[in-house]
CSV table of C-alpha atoms in Angstrom, one decimal:
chain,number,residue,atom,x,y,z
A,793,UNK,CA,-78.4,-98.3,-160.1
A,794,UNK,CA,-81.5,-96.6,-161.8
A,795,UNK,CA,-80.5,-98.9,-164.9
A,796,UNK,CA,-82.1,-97.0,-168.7
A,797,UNK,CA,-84.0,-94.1,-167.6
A,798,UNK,CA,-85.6,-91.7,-170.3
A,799,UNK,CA,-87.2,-88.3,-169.9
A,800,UNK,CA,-89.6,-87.5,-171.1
A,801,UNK,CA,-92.4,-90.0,-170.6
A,802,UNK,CA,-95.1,-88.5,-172.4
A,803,UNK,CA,-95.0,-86.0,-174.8
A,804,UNK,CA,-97.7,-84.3,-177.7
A,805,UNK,CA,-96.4,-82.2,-180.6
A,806,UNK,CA,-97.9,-80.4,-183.3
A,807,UNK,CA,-96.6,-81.5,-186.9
A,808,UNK,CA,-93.7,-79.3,-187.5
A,809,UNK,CA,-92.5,-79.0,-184.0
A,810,UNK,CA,-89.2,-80.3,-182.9
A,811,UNK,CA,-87.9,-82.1,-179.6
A,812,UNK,CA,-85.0,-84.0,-177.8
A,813,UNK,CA,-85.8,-87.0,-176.5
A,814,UNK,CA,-83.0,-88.1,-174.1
A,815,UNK,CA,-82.1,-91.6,-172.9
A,816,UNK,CA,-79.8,-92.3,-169.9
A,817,UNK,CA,-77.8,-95.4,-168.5
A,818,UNK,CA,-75.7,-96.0,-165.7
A,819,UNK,CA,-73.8,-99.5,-166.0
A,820,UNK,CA,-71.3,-98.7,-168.4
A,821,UNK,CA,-72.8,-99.8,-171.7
A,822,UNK,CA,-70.8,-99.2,-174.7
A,823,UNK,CA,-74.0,-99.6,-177.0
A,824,UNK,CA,-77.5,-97.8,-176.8
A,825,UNK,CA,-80.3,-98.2,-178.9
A,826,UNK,CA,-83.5,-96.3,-180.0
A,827,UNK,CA,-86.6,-98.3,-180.9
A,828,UNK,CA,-89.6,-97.8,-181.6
A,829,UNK,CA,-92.8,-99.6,-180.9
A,830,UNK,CA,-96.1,-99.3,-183.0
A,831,UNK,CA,-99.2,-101.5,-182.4
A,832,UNK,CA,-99.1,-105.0,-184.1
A,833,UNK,CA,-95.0,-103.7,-185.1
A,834,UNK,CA,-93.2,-105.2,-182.7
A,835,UNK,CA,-89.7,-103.3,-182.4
A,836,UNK,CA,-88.0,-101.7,-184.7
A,837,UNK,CA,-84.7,-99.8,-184.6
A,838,UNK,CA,-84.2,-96.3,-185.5
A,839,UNK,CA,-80.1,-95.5,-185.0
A,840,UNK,CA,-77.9,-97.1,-182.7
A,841,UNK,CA,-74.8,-96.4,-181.3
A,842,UNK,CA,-71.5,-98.7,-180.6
A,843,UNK,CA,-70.1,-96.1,-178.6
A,844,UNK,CA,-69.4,-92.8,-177.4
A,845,UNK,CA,-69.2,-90.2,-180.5
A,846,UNK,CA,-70.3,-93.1,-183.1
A,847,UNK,CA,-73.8,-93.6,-184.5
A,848,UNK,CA,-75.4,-95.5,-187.0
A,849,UNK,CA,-78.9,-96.2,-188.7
A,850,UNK,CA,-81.3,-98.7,-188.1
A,851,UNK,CA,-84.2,-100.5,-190.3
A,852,UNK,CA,-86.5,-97.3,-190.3
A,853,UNK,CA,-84.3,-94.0,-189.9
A,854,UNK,CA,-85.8,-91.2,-191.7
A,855,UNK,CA,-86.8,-88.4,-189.9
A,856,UNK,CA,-84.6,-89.0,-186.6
A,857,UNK,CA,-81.5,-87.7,-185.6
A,858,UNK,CA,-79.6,-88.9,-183.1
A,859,UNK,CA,-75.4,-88.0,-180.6
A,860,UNK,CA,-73.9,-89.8,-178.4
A,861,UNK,CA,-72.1,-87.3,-177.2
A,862,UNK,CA,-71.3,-88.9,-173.9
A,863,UNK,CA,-70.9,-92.6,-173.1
A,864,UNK,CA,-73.7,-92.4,-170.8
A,865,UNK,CA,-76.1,-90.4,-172.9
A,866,UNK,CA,-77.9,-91.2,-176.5
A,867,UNK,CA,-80.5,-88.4,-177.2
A,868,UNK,CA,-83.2,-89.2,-180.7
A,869,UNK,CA,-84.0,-85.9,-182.7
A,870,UNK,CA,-87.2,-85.0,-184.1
A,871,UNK,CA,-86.4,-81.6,-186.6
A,872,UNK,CA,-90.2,-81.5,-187.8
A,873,UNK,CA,-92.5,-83.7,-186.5
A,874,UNK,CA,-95.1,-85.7,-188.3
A,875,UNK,CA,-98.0,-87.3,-187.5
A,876,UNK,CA,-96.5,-90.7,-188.6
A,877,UNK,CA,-94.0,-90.2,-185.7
A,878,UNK,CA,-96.6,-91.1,-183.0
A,879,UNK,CA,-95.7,-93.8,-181.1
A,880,UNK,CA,-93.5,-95.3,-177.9
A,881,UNK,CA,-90.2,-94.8,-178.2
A,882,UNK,CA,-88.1,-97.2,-176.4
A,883,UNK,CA,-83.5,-96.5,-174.8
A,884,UNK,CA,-81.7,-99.6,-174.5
A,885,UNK,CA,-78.1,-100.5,-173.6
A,886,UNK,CA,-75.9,-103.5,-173.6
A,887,UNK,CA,-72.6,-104.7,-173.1
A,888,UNK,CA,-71.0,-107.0,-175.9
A,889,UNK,CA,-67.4,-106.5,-174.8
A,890,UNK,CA,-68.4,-109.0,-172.4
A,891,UNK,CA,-69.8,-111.4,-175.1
A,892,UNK,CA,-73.4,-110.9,-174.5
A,893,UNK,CA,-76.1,-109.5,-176.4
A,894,UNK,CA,-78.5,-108.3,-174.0
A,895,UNK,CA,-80.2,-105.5,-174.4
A,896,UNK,CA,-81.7,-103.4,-171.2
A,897,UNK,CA,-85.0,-100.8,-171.7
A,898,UNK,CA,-86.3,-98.0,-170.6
A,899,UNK,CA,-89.7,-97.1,-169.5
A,900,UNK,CA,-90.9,-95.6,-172.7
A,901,UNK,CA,-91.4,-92.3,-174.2
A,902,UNK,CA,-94.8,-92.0,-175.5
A,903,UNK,CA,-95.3,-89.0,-177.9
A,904,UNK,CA,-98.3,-88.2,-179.4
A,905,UNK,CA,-98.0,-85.9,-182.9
A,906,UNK,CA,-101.1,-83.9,-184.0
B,751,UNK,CA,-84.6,-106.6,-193.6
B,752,UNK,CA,-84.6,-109.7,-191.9
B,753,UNK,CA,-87.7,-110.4,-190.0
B,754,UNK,CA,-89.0,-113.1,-187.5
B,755,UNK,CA,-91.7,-114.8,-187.5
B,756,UNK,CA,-93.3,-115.3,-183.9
B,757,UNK,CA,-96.7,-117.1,-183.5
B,758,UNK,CA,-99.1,-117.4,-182.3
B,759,UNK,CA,-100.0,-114.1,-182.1
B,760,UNK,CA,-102.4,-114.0,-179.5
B,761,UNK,CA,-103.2,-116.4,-176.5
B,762,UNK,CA,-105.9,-116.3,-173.9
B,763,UNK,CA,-106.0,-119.3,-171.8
B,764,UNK,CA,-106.6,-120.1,-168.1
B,765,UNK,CA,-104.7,-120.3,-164.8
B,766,UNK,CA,-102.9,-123.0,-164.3
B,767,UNK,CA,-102.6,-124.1,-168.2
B,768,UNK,CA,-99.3,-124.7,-169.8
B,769,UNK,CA,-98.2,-122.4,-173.0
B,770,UNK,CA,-95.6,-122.7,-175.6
B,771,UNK,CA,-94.9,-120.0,-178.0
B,772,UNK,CA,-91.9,-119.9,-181.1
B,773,UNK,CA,-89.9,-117.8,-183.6
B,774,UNK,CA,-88.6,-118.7,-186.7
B,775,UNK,CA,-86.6,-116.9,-188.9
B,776,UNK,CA,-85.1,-117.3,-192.6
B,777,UNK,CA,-81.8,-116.0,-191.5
B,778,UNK,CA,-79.3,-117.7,-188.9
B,779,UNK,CA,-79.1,-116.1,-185.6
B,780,UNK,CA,-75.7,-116.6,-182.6
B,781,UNK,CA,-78.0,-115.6,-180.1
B,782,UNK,CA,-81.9,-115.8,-179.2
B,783,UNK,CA,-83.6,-113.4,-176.3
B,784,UNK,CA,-86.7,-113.9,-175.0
B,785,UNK,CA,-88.3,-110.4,-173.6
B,786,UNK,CA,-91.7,-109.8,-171.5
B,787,UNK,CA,-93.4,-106.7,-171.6
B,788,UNK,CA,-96.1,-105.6,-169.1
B,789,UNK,CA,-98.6,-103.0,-170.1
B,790,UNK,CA,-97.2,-99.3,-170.3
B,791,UNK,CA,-93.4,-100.6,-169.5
B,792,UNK,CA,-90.5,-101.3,-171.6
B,793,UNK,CA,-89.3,-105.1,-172.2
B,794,UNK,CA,-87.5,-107.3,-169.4
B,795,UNK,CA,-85.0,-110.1,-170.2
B,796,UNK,CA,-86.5,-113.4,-169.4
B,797,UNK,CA,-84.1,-115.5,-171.2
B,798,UNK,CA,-81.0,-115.6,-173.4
B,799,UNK,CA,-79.8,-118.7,-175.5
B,800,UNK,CA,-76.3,-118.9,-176.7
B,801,UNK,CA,-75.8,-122.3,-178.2
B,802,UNK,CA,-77.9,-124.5,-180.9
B,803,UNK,CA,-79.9,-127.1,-179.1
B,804,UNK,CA,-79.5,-124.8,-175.6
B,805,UNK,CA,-82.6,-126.0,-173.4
B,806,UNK,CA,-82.6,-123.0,-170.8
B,807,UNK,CA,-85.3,-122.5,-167.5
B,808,UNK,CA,-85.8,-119.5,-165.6
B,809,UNK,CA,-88.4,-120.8,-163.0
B,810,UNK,CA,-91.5,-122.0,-164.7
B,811,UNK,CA,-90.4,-121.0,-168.3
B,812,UNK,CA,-87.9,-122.6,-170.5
B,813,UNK,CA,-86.6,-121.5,-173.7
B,814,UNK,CA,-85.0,-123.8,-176.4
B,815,UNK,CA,-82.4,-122.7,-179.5
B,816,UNK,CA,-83.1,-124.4,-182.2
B,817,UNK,CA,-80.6,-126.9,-183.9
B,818,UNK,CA,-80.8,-125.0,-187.2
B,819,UNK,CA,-80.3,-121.8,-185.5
B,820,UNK,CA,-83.4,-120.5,-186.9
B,821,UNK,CA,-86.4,-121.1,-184.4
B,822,UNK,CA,-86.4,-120.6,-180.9
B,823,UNK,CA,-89.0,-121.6,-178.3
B,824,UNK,CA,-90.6,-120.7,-175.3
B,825,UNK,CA,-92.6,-122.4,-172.9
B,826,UNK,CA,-94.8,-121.4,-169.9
B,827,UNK,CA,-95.6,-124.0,-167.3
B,828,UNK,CA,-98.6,-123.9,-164.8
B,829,UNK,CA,-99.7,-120.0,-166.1
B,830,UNK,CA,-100.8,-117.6,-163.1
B,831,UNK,CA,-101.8,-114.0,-163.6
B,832,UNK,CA,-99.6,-111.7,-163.9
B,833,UNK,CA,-98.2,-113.6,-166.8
B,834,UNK,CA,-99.9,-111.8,-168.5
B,835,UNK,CA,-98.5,-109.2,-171.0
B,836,UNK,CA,-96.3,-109.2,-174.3
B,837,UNK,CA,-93.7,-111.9,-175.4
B,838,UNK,CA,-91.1,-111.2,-177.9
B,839,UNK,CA,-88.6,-112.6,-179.0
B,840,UNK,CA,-85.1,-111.6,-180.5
B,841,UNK,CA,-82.4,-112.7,-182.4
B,842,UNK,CA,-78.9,-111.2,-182.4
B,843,UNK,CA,-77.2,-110.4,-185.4
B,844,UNK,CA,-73.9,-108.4,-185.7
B,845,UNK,CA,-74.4,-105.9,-183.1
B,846,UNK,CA,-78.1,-105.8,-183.5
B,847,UNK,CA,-81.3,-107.7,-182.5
B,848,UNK,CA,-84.0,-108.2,-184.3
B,849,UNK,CA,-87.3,-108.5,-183.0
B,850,UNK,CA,-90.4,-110.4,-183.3
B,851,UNK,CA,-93.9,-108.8,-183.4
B,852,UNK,CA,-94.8,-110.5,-180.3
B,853,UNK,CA,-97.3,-113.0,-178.6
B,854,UNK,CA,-99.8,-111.1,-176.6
B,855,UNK,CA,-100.6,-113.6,-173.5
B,856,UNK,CA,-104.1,-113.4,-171.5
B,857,UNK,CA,-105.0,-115.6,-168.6
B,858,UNK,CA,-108.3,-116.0,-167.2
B,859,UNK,CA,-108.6,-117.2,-163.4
């Protein structure tokens, strides 16, 4: 099992630019997440999903896109980059059917917006 | 939003000392996480709580879940190392966690 992988890991856009960033898991998780993580900011969420086709927003949204289009896949959207969009950007997956909450990472995507 | 409150925010202390770290939170939470996070990686599970007044080890940390259902505690016995990194915690709400903005743990041989 790779577990949550994510491609890419690092990444610099100019402002305007768009990009795909894709997040991938292979235990079955119904939900998937997209953080992101900003010095002294902790985690916060961007959308989420509960499950394949489904999606929903998170505490800080605006300017991300985001399809599950498959169960195994959740890919985050950036239309027109901004400089306040640098940051790590953070896949998880969990498994609540089950009763539990926990969530599993990724490696990171770091993108850097000039 | 909700928010927790995790403190303190910084610790640097030396092999072999004991730390303790919390959350608390305004809001009541079914479930508390407690997640690591070494430098350029994303955050491990170390711990998941599941039941006020839970007292739960994993090796030489132990986590508590607070009787009000609003704090939750972690504690580090005997530090070494590579205990070093980024402690957060979480708590679960609906079918979403909420984080904490971390304790950022340094331990000097």
């Amino acid at each position: 099992n790779a577990g949550v992988t994510q491609t890419p890991k690092f990444r610099v856009l100019k402002t305007g630019q768009s990009m795909t960033l894709l997040c991938a898991q292979d235990m079955n998780h119904e939900y998937m997440y997209w953080y992101r993580q900003d010095p002294g900011m902790g985690l916060r969420l961007i959308h989420y999903s509960v499950g394949e086709g489904t999606t929903a927003k998170g505490e800080v949204p605006d300017g991300y896109n985001v399809s599950r289009l498959k169960k195994q896949n959740f890919l985050l959207g950036l239309e027109s980059a901004a400089p306040s969009q640098t940051s790590v950007y953070f896949c998880a997956s969990s498994y609540p059917l089950t009763g539990y909450y926990e969530q599993y990472f990724g490696p990171g995507t770091r993108l850097t917006v000039t | 939003g909700q928010q927790l409150n995790q403190s303190p925010q910084s610790m640097f202390i030396q092999e072999g000392e004991d730390v303790s770290m919390n959350c608390t939170s305004s809001s009541i939470f079914n479930t508390w996480l407690w997640y690591k996070q070494d430098p350029g990686e994303g955050p491990v599970l170390l711990i998941a709580l599941y039941k006020a007044g839970e007292l739960t080890s994993n090796g030489r940390l132990t986590a508590q879940f607070g009787i009000t259902r609003k704090d939750s505690f972690l504690n580090i016995s005997a530090s070494i190392p590579s205990d070093v990194g980024i402690y957060f915690c979480a708590g679960q709400t609906t079918d979403k966690l909420i984080f904490g903005t971390g304790t950022r743990l340094q331990v000097f041989p």
